[in-house]
mmCIF file of C-alpha atoms in Angstrom:
data_model
loop_
_atom_site.group_PDB
_atom_site.id
_atom_site.type_symbol
_atom_site.label_atom_id
_atom_site.label_comp_id
_atom_site.label_asym_id
_atom_site.label_seq_id
_atom_site.Cartn_x
_atom_site.Cartn_y
_atom_site.Cartn_z
ATOM 1 C CA GLU Y 127 -136.365 38.764 102.568
ATOM 2 C CA VAL Y 128 -138.493 38.608 105.689
ATOM 3 C CA GLN Y 129 -140.794 41.587 105.717
ATOM 4 C CA LEU Y 130 -143.975 42.943 107.284
ATOM 5 C CA VAL Y 131 -145.916 45.650 105.502
ATOM 6 C CA GLU Y 132 -148.787 47.562 107.057
ATOM 7 C CA SER Y 133 -151.454 49.365 105.056
ATOM 8 C CA GLY Y 134 -154.930 50.805 105.396
ATOM 9 C CA GLY Y 135 -154.221 53.883 107.449
ATOM 10 C CA GLY Y 136 -155.883 57.198 106.750
ATOM 11 C CA LEU Y 137 -158.148 59.934 108.040
ATOM 12 C CA VAL Y 138 -161.365 58.882 109.774
ATOM 13 C CA GLN Y 139 -163.923 60.763 111.826
ATOM 14 C CA PRO Y 140 -164.470 60.059 115.510
ATOM 15 C CA GLY Y 141 -166.846 57.142 115.906
ATOM 16 C CA GLY Y 142 -165.809 55.723 112.567
ATOM 17 C CA SER Y 143 -164.099 52.474 111.605
ATOM 18 C CA LEU Y 144 -160.944 51.504 109.805
ATOM 19 C CA ARG Y 145 -159.269 48.208 108.979
ATOM 20 C CA LEU Y 146 -155.501 47.962 108.916
ATOM 21 C CA SER Y 147 -153.677 45.162 107.152
ATOM 22 C CA CYS Y 148 -150.351 43.533 107.918
ATOM 23 C CA ALA Y 149 -148.947 41.506 105.046
ATOM 24 C CA ALA Y 150 -145.990 39.168 105.345
ATOM 25 C CA SER Y 151 -143.381 38.143 102.831
ATOM 26 C CA GLY Y 152 -140.572 35.678 103.253
ATOM 27 C CA PHE Y 153 -142.320 33.680 105.951
ATOM 28 C CA THR Y 154 -145.673 32.090 106.766
ATOM 29 C CA LEU Y 155 -147.636 34.466 108.924
ATOM 30 C CA SER Y 156 -149.894 31.796 110.417
ATOM 31 C CA GLU Y 157 -146.899 30.165 112.108
ATOM 32 C CA HIS Y 158 -146.032 33.252 114.130
ATOM 33 C CA TYR Y 159 -147.349 35.425 116.891
ATOM 34 C CA ILE Y 160 -147.986 38.967 115.677
ATOM 35 C CA ASP Y 161 -148.353 42.028 117.857
ATOM 36 C CA TRP Y 162 -149.719 45.470 117.087
ATOM 37 C CA VAL Y 163 -147.985 48.466 118.634
ATOM 38 C CA ARG Y 164 -148.918 52.103 118.155
ATOM 39 C CA GLN Y 165 -147.239 55.446 118.675
ATOM 40 C CA ALA Y 166 -149.157 58.689 118.936
ATOM 41 C CA PRO Y 167 -147.412 61.697 117.368
ATOM 42 C CA GLY Y 168 -144.504 62.744 119.563
ATOM 43 C CA LYS Y 169 -145.327 60.125 122.181
ATOM 44 C CA GLY Y 170 -144.038 56.754 123.335
ATOM 45 C CA LEU Y 171 -144.850 53.218 122.293
ATOM 46 C CA GLU Y 172 -148.069 51.485 123.331
ATOM 47 C CA TRP Y 173 -148.780 47.775 122.914
ATOM 48 C CA VAL Y 174 -152.225 47.306 121.353
ATOM 49 C CA GLY Y 175 -152.751 43.578 121.049
ATOM 50 C CA ARG Y 176 -151.573 40.193 119.883
ATOM 51 C CA THR Y 177 -152.677 37.235 117.810
ATOM 52 C CA ARG Y 178 -151.109 33.874 118.502
ATOM 53 C CA ASP Y 179 -150.073 31.360 115.852
ATOM 54 C CA LYS Y 180 -152.213 28.693 114.164
ATOM 55 C CA ALA Y 181 -151.173 26.085 116.733
ATOM 56 C CA MET Y 182 -152.783 28.288 119.374
ATOM 57 C CA SER Y 183 -155.876 28.836 117.232
ATOM 58 C CA HIS Y 184 -154.958 32.467 116.558
ATOM 59 C CA THR Y 185 -156.282 33.504 119.959
ATOM 60 C CA THR Y 186 -155.916 37.146 120.861
ATOM 61 C CA GLU Y 187 -155.061 39.559 123.667
ATOM 62 C CA TYR Y 188 -155.769 43.287 123.823
ATOM 63 C CA ALA Y 189 -154.834 46.360 125.774
ATOM 64 C CA ALA Y 190 -157.616 47.731 127.951
ATOM 65 C CA SER Y 191 -157.677 50.948 125.930
ATOM 66 C CA VAL Y 192 -158.849 49.106 122.797
ATOM 67 C CA LYS Y 193 -160.603 46.016 124.136
ATOM 68 C CA GLY Y 194 -164.116 45.754 122.776
ATOM 69 C CA ARG Y 195 -163.369 48.218 119.969
ATOM 70 C CA PHE Y 196 -160.454 46.624 118.124
ATOM 71 C CA THR Y 197 -160.332 43.092 116.725
ATOM 72 C CA ILE Y 198 -157.364 41.231 115.284
ATOM 73 C CA SER Y 199 -158.134 38.624 112.638
ATOM 74 C CA ARG Y 200 -156.229 36.663 110.028
ATOM 75 C CA ASP Y 201 -156.550 35.404 106.485
ATOM 76 C CA ASP Y 202 -154.031 32.603 106.261
ATOM 77 C CA SER Y 203 -154.736 32.109 102.559
ATOM 78 C CA GLU Y 204 -153.536 35.688 101.940
ATOM 79 C CA ASN Y 205 -150.679 35.476 104.444
ATOM 80 C CA SER Y 206 -152.159 38.562 106.064
ATOM 81 C CA LEU Y 207 -153.738 39.734 109.216
ATOM 82 C CA TYR Y 208 -155.978 42.638 110.093
ATOM 83 C CA LEU Y 209 -156.689 45.115 112.833
ATOM 84 C CA GLN Y 210 -160.352 46.117 112.688
ATOM 85 C CA MET Y 211 -160.792 49.365 114.580
ATOM 86 C CA ASN Y 212 -164.309 50.497 115.482
ATOM 87 C CA SER Y 213 -165.696 53.390 117.524
ATOM 88 C CA LEU Y 214 -162.507 55.305 116.888
ATOM 89 C CA LYS Y 215 -161.531 58.133 119.211
ATOM 90 C CA THR Y 216 -159.196 61.063 118.650
ATOM 91 C CA GLU Y 217 -156.766 59.413 121.077
ATOM 92 C CA ASP Y 218 -156.430 56.473 118.668
ATOM 93 C CA THR Y 219 -154.503 58.759 116.314
ATOM 94 C CA ALA Y 220 -151.122 57.091 115.929
ATOM 95 C CA LEU Y 221 -148.668 55.266 113.733
ATOM 96 C CA TYR Y 222 -149.622 51.589 113.914
ATOM 97 C CA TYR Y 223 -146.969 48.912 113.601
ATOM 98 C CA CYS Y 224 -147.280 45.152 113.308
ATOM 99 C CA ALA Y 225 -144.357 43.185 114.676
ATOM 100 C CA ARG Y 226 -143.402 39.523 114.748
ATOM 101 C CA SER Y 227 -142.827 37.598 117.940
ATOM 102 C CA SER Y 228 -141.940 34.009 118.717
ATOM 103 C CA ASP Y 229 -144.239 31.537 120.435
ATOM 104 C CA ASN Y 230 -142.610 31.925 123.812
ATOM 105 C CA TRP Y 231 -142.457 34.637 126.425
ATOM 106 C CA ASN Y 232 -138.800 35.331 125.783
ATOM 107 C CA ASP Y 233 -138.726 36.560 122.232
ATOM 108 C CA VAL Y 234 -141.135 39.378 121.406
ATOM 109 C CA LEU Y 235 -141.282 42.160 118.816
ATOM 110 C CA HIS Y 236 -138.086 41.124 117.062
ATOM 111 C CA SER Y 237 -139.118 42.305 113.573
ATOM 112 C CA TRP Y 238 -141.273 45.319 112.757
ATOM 113 C CA GLY Y 239 -143.072 46.726 109.746
ATOM 114 C CA GLN Y 240 -142.748 50.355 108.718
ATOM 115 C CA GLY Y 241 -146.113 51.367 110.146
ATOM 116 C CA THR Y 242 -149.293 52.946 108.825
ATOM 117 C CA LEU Y 243 -150.684 56.256 110.080
ATOM 118 C CA VAL Y 244 -154.206 56.548 111.441
ATOM 119 C CA THR Y 245 -155.650 60.009 112.054
ATOM 120 C CA VAL Y 246 -158.953 60.334 113.865
ATOM 121 C CA SER Y 247 -160.301 63.838 113.455
ATOM 122 C CA SER Y 248 -163.436 65.691 112.476
ATOM 123 C CA ASP A 62 -151.508 46.056 134.819
ATOM 124 C CA ILE A 63 -147.769 46.270 135.329
ATOM 125 C CA GLN A 64 -146.475 49.845 135.226
ATOM 126 C CA MET A 65 -143.016 50.518 133.847
ATOM 127 C CA THR A 66 -140.933 53.554 134.763
ATOM 128 C CA GLN A 67 -137.638 54.668 133.280
ATOM 129 C CA SER A 68 -134.952 56.970 134.567
ATOM 130 C CA PRO A 69 -133.752 59.368 133.527
ATOM 131 C CA SER A 70 -136.436 60.561 131.111
ATOM 132 C CA ALA A 71 -133.771 62.420 129.159
ATOM 133 C CA MET A 72 -130.056 62.872 129.307
ATOM 134 C CA SER A 73 -127.252 64.595 127.513
ATOM 135 C CA ALA A 74 -124.038 62.690 126.968
ATOM 136 C CA SER A 75 -120.840 62.885 124.972
ATOM 137 C CA VAL A 76 -119.343 60.425 122.523
ATOM 138 C CA GLY A 77 -117.341 57.905 124.522
ATOM 139 C CA ASP A 78 -119.419 58.259 127.684
ATOM 140 C CA ARG A 79 -120.735 55.262 129.573
ATOM 141 C CA VAL A 80 -124.517 55.540 129.718
ATOM 142 C CA THR A 81 -126.864 53.671 132.035
ATOM 143 C CA ILE A 82 -130.648 53.708 131.785
ATOM 144 C CA THR A 83 -132.833 52.165 134.472
ATOM 145 C CA CYS A 84 -136.226 50.556 134.035
ATOM 146 C CA ARG A 85 -138.421 49.557 136.987
ATOM 147 C CA ALA A 86 -141.509 47.387 137.019
ATOM 148 C CA SER A 87 -144.369 47.845 139.484
ATOM 149 C CA GLN A 88 -144.236 44.119 140.226
ATOM 150 C CA GLY A 89 -141.863 41.280 139.528
ATOM 151 C CA ILE A 90 -141.500 40.293 135.889
ATOM 152 C CA SER A 91 -138.714 37.707 136.172
ATOM 153 C CA ASN A 92 -136.420 38.472 133.219
ATOM 154 C CA TYR A 93 -139.152 39.158 130.651
ATOM 155 C CA LEU A 94 -137.820 42.556 129.745
ATOM 156 C CA SER A 95 -136.654 43.844 126.375
ATOM 157 C CA TRP A 96 -135.012 47.073 125.273
ATOM 158 C CA PHE A 97 -135.716 48.969 122.061
ATOM 159 C CA GLN A 98 -133.963 51.849 120.364
ATOM 160 C CA GLN A 99 -135.855 54.340 118.219
ATOM 161 C CA LYS A 100 -134.334 57.122 116.163
ATOM 162 C CA PRO A 101 -136.496 60.024 114.938
ATOM 163 C CA GLY A 102 -138.772 58.977 112.107
ATOM 164 C CA LYS A 103 -137.559 55.399 112.256
ATOM 165 C CA VAL A 104 -139.002 52.041 113.272
ATOM 166 C CA PRO A 105 -138.131 50.795 116.766
ATOM 167 C CA LYS A 106 -135.335 48.262 116.829
ATOM 168 C CA ARG A 107 -134.893 45.590 119.467
ATOM 169 C CA LEU A 108 -131.518 45.662 121.194
ATOM 170 C CA ILE A 109 -131.877 43.299 124.139
ATOM 171 C CA TYR A 110 -134.343 40.550 125.036
ATOM 172 C CA THR A 111 -134.910 38.530 128.211
ATOM 173 C CA SER A 112 -133.112 41.248 130.137
ATOM 174 C CA SER A 113 -129.580 40.479 128.969
ATOM 175 C CA SER A 114 -129.575 38.670 125.612
ATOM 176 C CA LEU A 115 -128.071 40.762 122.838
ATOM 177 C CA GLN A 116 -130.046 40.855 119.610
ATOM 178 C CA SER A 117 -128.068 39.522 116.659
ATOM 179 C CA GLY A 118 -126.270 42.329 114.859
ATOM 180 C CA VAL A 119 -126.395 44.759 117.773
ATOM 181 C CA PRO A 120 -122.982 46.080 118.829
ATOM 182 C CA SER A 121 -121.491 44.582 121.971
ATOM 183 C CA ARG A 122 -121.242 48.011 123.623
ATOM 184 C CA PHE A 123 -124.921 47.495 124.469
ATOM 185 C CA SER A 124 -125.684 45.283 127.450
ATOM 186 C CA GLY A 125 -128.628 44.625 129.712
ATOM 187 C CA SER A 126 -129.022 43.269 133.200
ATOM 188 C CA GLY A 127 -131.550 42.813 135.956
ATOM 189 C CA SER A 128 -134.326 40.602 137.144
ATOM 190 C CA GLY A 129 -137.517 40.992 139.114
ATOM 191 C CA THR A 130 -138.340 44.685 139.209
ATOM 192 C CA GLU A 131 -135.130 46.550 138.332
ATOM 193 C CA PHE A 132 -133.299 46.475 135.035
ATOM 194 C CA THR A 133 -130.554 48.437 133.345
ATOM 195 C CA LEU A 134 -129.425 49.102 129.808
ATOM 196 C CA THR A 135 -125.790 50.110 129.542
ATOM 197 C CA ILE A 136 -123.947 51.582 126.591
ATOM 198 C CA SER A 137 -120.280 51.167 127.407
ATOM 199 C CA SER A 138 -118.955 53.851 125.059
ATOM 200 C CA LEU A 139 -121.562 56.053 123.422
ATOM 201 C CA GLN A 140 -121.233 56.411 119.647
ATOM 202 C CA PRO A 141 -122.755 59.105 117.410
ATOM 203 C CA GLU A 142 -125.303 56.643 116.031
ATOM 204 C CA ASP A 143 -126.549 55.840 119.550
ATOM 205 C CA PHE A 144 -128.306 59.161 120.063
ATOM 206 C CA ALA A 145 -131.914 58.015 120.183
ATOM 207 C CA THR A 146 -134.820 57.223 122.490
ATOM 208 C CA TYR A 147 -134.710 53.959 124.403
ATOM 209 C CA TYR A 148 -137.752 52.040 125.634
ATOM 210 C CA CYS A 149 -138.092 49.046 127.901
ATOM 211 C CA LEU A 150 -140.937 46.572 127.508
ATOM 212 C CA GLN A 151 -142.250 44.046 129.991
ATOM 213 C CA HIS A 152 -143.576 40.864 128.388
ATOM 214 C CA ASN A 153 -144.196 38.856 131.539
ATOM 215 C CA SER A 154 -147.958 39.295 131.510
ATOM 216 C CA TYR A 155 -150.742 40.880 129.504
ATOM 217 C CA PRO A 156 -151.120 43.646 128.700
ATOM 218 C CA PHE A 157 -147.518 44.130 127.701
ATOM 219 C CA THR A 158 -146.370 47.569 128.774
ATOM 220 C CA PHE A 159 -143.610 49.885 127.601
ATOM 221 C CA GLY A 160 -141.704 52.323 129.704
ATOM 222 C CA PRO A 161 -142.137 56.020 128.817
ATOM 223 C CA GLY A 162 -138.749 56.208 127.124
ATOM 224 C CA THR A 163 -135.346 57.771 127.757
ATOM 225 C CA LYS A 164 -134.074 60.274 125.222
ATOM 226 C CA VAL A 165 -130.300 60.370 124.863
ATOM 227 C CA ASP A 166 -129.003 63.430 123.077
ATOM 228 C CA ILE A 167 -125.686 65.085 122.434
ATOM 229 C CA LYS A 168 -124.100 67.188 125.154
#
């Protein structure tokens, strides 16, 4: 079964760091584009960033709200990828999803994980 | 960045109603527009991609149309399981941006 599973969420103080993981089963993660999307409690969806597939050297894109603070990386040997979040702010509190996309502009966010909750609070 | 707006922001409808939700982009996005459905406490689910392509397994009562800056999602006959929040997403250029959502609830 094709599946994405996020982990690593939790409570962190403002200014702190957290690393989220997105693990894949049933497919090879390195061959796919993966996006991160977040949803603050009671709010809408916000695209956070993307990592492209191995053919595109896993290059990345980010939303302005997280650029310079968040970094997406991969460990192809573990079939996983990571969202390193630094200098966290209270407004980063959200449920974070990873989602699979295809390597073209047409086919994005077709499969989602269940999400992991990040709470930034003192 | 491309701004996405949706109308209405919320609506009440009855089972069997035809429902239309509009999504507008602040600049042209060709047909790089997808629609997602999210029920409370659940993961978003893609319904439509490239404006009008129906995701496999999604009922045919859902349809999408539009190009450029104006798009619509239509539910031809609303079913009880369709009460949810619907989001559009532009994926024409980075950063990708979602619309603010349209909540469809029971009249």
